mmCIF file of C-alpha atoms in Angstrom:
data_model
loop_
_atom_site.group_PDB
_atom_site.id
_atom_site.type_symbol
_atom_site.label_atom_id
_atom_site.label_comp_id
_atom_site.label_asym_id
_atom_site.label_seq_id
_atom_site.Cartn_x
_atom_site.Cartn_y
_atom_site.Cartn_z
ATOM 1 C CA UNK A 1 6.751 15.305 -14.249
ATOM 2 C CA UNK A 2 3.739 14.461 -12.316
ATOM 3 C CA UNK A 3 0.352 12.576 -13.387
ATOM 4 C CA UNK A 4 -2.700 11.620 -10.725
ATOM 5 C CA UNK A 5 -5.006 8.529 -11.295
ATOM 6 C CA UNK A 6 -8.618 7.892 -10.039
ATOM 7 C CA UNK A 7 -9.782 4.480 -8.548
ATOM 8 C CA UNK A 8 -13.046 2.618 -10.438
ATOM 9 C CA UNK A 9 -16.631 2.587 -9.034
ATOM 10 C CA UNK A 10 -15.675 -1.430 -8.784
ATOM 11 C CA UNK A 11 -12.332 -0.439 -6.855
ATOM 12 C CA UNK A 12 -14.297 1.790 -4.304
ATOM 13 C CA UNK A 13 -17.177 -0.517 -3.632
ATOM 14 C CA UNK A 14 -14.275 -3.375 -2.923
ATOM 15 C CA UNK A 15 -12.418 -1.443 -0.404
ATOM 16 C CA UNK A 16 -14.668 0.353 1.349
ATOM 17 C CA UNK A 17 -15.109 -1.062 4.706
ATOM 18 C CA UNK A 18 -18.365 -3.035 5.931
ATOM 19 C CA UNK A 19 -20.538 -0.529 7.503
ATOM 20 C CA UNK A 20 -20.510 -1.438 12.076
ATOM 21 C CA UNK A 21 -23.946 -2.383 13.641
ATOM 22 C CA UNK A 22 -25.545 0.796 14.714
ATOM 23 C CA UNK A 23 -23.194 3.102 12.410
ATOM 24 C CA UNK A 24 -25.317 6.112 10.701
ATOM 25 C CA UNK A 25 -22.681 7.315 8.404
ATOM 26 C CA UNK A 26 -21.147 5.404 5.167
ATOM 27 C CA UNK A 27 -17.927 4.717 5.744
ATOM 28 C CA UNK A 28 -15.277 6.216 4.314
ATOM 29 C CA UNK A 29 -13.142 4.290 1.205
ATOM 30 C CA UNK A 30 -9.858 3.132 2.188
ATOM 31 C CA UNK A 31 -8.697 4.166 -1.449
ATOM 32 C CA UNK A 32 -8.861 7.616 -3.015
ATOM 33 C CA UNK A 33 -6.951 9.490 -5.730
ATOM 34 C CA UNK A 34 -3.506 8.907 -6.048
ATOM 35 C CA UNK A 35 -0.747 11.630 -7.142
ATOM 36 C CA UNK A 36 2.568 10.362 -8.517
ATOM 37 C CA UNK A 37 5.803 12.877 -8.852
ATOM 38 C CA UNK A 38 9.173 12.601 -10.271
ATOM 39 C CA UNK A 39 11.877 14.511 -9.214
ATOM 40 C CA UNK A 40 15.427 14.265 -10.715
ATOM 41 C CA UNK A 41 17.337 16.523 -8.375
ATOM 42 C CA UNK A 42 20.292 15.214 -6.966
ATOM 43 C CA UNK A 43 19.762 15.711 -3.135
ATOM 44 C CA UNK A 44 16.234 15.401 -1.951
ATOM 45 C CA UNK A 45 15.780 16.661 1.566
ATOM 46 C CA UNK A 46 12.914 17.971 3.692
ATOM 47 C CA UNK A 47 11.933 21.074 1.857
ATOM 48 C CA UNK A 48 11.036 18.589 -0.874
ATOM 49 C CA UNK A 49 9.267 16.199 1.114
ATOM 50 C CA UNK A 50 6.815 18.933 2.640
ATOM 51 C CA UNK A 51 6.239 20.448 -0.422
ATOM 52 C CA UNK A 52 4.894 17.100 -2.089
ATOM 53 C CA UNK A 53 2.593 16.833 1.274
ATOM 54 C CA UNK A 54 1.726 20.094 1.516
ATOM 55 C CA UNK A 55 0.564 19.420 -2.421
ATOM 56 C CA UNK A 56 -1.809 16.429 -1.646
ATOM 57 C CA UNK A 57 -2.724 17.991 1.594
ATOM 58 C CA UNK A 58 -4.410 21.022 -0.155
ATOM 59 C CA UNK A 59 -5.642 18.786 -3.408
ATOM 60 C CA UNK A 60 -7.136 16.325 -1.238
ATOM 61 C CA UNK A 61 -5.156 13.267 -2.840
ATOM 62 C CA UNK A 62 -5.658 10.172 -0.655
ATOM 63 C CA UNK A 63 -1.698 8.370 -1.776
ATOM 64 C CA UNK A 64 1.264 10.070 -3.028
ATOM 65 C CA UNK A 65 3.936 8.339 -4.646
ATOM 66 C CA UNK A 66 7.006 10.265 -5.046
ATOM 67 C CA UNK A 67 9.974 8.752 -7.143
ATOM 68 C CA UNK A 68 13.610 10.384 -6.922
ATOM 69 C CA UNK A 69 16.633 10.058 -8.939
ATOM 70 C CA UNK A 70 18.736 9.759 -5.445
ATOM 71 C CA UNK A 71 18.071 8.623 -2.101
ATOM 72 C CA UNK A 72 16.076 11.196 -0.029
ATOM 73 C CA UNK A 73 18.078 11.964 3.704
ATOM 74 C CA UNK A 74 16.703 10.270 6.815
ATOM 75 C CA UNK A 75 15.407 13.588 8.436
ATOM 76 C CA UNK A 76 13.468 14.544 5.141
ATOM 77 C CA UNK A 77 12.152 10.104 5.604
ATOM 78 C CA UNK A 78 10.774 11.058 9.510
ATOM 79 C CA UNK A 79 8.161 13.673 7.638
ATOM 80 C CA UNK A 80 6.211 10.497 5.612
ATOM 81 C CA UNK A 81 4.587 9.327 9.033
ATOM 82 C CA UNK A 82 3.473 12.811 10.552
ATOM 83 C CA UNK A 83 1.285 12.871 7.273
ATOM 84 C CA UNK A 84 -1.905 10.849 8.219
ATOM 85 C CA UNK A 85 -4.250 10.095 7.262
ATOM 86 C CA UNK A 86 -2.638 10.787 3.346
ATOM 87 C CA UNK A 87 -0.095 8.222 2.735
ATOM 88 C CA UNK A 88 3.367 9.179 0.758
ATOM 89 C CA UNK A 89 5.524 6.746 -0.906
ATOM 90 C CA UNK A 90 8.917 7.030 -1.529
ATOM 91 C CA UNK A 91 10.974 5.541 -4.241
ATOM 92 C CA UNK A 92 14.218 5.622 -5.895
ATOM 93 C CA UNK A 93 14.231 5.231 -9.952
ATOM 94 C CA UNK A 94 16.880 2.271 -9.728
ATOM 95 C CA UNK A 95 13.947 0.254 -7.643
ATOM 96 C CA UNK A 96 11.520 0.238 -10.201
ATOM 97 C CA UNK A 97 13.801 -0.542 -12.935
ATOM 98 C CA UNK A 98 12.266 -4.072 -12.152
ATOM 99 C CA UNK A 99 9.250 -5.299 -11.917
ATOM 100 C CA UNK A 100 9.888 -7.574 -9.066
ATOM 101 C CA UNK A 101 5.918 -9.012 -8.836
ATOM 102 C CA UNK A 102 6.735 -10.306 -12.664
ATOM 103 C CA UNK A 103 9.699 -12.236 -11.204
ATOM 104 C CA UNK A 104 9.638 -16.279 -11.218
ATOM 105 C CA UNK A 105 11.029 -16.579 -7.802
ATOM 106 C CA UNK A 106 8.298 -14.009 -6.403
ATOM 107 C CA UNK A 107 5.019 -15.573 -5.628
ATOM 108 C CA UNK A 108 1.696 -13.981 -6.816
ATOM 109 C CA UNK A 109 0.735 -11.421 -3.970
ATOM 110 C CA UNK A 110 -3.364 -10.660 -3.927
ATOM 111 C CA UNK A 111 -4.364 -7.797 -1.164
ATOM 112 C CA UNK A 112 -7.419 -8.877 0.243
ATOM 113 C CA UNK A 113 -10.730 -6.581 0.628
ATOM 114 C CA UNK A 114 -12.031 -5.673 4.338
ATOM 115 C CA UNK A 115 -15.013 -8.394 3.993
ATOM 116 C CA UNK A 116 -12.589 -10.976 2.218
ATOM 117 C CA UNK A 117 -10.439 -10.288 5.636
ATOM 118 C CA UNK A 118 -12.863 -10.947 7.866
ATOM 119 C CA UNK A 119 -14.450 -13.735 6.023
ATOM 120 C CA UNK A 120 -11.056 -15.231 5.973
ATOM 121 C CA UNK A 121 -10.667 -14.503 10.006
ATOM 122 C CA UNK A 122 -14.158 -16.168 10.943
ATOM 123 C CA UNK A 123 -13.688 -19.247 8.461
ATOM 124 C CA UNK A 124 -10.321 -20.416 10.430
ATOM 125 C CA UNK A 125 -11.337 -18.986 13.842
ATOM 126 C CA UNK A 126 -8.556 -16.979 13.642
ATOM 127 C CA UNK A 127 -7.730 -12.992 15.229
ATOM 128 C CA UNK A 128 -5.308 -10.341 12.980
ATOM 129 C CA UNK A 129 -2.228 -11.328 15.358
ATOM 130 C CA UNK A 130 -2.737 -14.861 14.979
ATOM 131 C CA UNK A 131 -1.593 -14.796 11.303
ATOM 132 C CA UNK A 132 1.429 -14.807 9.793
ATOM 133 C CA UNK A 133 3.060 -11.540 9.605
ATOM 134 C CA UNK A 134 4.636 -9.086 6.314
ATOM 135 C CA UNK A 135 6.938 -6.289 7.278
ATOM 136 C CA UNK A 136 5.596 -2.368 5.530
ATOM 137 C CA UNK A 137 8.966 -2.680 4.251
ATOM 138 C CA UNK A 138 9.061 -5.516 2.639
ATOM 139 C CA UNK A 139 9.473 -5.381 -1.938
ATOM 140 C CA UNK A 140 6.234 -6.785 -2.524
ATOM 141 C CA UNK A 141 4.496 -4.745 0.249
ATOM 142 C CA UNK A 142 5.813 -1.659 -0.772
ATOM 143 C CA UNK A 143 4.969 -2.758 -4.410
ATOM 144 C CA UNK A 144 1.148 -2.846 -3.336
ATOM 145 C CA UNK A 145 1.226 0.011 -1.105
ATOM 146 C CA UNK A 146 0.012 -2.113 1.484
ATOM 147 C CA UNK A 147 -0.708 -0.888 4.727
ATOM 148 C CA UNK A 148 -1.054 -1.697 8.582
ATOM 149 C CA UNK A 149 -3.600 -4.339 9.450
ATOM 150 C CA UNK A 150 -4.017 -5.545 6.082
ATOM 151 C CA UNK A 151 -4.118 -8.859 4.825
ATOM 152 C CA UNK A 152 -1.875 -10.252 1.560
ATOM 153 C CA UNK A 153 -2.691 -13.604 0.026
ATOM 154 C CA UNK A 154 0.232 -15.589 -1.039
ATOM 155 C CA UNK A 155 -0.231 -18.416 -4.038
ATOM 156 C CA UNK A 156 2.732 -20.430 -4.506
ATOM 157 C CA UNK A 157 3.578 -23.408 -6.792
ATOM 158 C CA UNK A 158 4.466 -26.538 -4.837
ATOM 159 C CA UNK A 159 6.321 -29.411 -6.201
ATOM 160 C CA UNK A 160 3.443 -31.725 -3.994
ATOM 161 C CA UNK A 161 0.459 -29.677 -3.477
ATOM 162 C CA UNK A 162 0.128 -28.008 -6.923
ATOM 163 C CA UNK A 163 -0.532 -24.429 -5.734
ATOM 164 C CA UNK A 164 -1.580 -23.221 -2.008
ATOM 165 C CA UNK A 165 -2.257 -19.888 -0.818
ATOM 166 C CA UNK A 166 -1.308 -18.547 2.451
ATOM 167 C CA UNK A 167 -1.846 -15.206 4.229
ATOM 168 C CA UNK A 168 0.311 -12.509 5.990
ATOM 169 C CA UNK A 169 -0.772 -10.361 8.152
ATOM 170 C CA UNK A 170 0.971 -6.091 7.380
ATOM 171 C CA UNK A 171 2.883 -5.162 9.991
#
């Protein structure tokens, strides 16, 4: 089973980044089309793997999410980087049994936009490395899809201050 999904004119315009002094040509979106697959075989392995990029390689899908029944092998993992500029996903059914962003202990996580990033950077004086830092790894990052050299905003409750957000920086 397989379905794809298109971003909103709103979604675009948000994430595009802010065009460089001198720059001729509009940059490019950093969201696209995204192509989700589920396989239920038992043993997921390269041939798999290649075959979902080769797929949103030639149907020009900017994400692919690909959700398996069982754990995919390390060697068929090492072919989800050598993909760029397309990003793949990997997940196993039992993960998303749970919607771990709807959990009480989990803070609300908020990705932040390109100009709400640098706005952010400039208003505390701060650079990227500077900040606080979120593995690509982590539940909530893979969650959001979130990628290198993006910033997540963090609200928590506090017991003194109310609520207070705080950033991390994707690593």
């Amino acid at each position: 089973m397989a379905f794809t999904a298109r971003p909103s004119d709103e979604m675009i315009k948000r994430y595009t980044p802010l065009p460089r002094p001198g720059q001729t040509v509009d940059p490019e979106p950093g969201i696209g089309t995204i192509h989700v697959e589920f396989v239920n075989d038992p043993s997921i392995g390269i041939k798999h793997l290649k075959a979902f990029a080769q797929l949103l390689h030639e149907k020009n899908f900017m994400t692919g999410i690909f959700v398996t029944a069982a754990a995919p092998t390390t060697s068929a993992m090492k072919i989800v980087p050598s993909v760029l500029p397309t990003v793949i996903e990997v997940f196993r059914e039992e993960d998303l049994l749970v919607n771990i962003s709807r959990h009480e202990l989990v803070p609300k996580h908020t990705l932040l936009s390109a100009e709400d990033k640098k706005r952010l950077l400039e208003r505390y004086r701060l650079k990227e490395t500077q900040l606080p830092r979120i593995r690509m790894d982590d539940p909530m990052a893979k969650y959001l899809g979130l990628r290198r050299g993006q910033v997540v905003k963090i609200i928590r409750k506090s017991e003194t201050a109310g609520r207070y957000a705080s950033y991390r920086w994707v690593i």
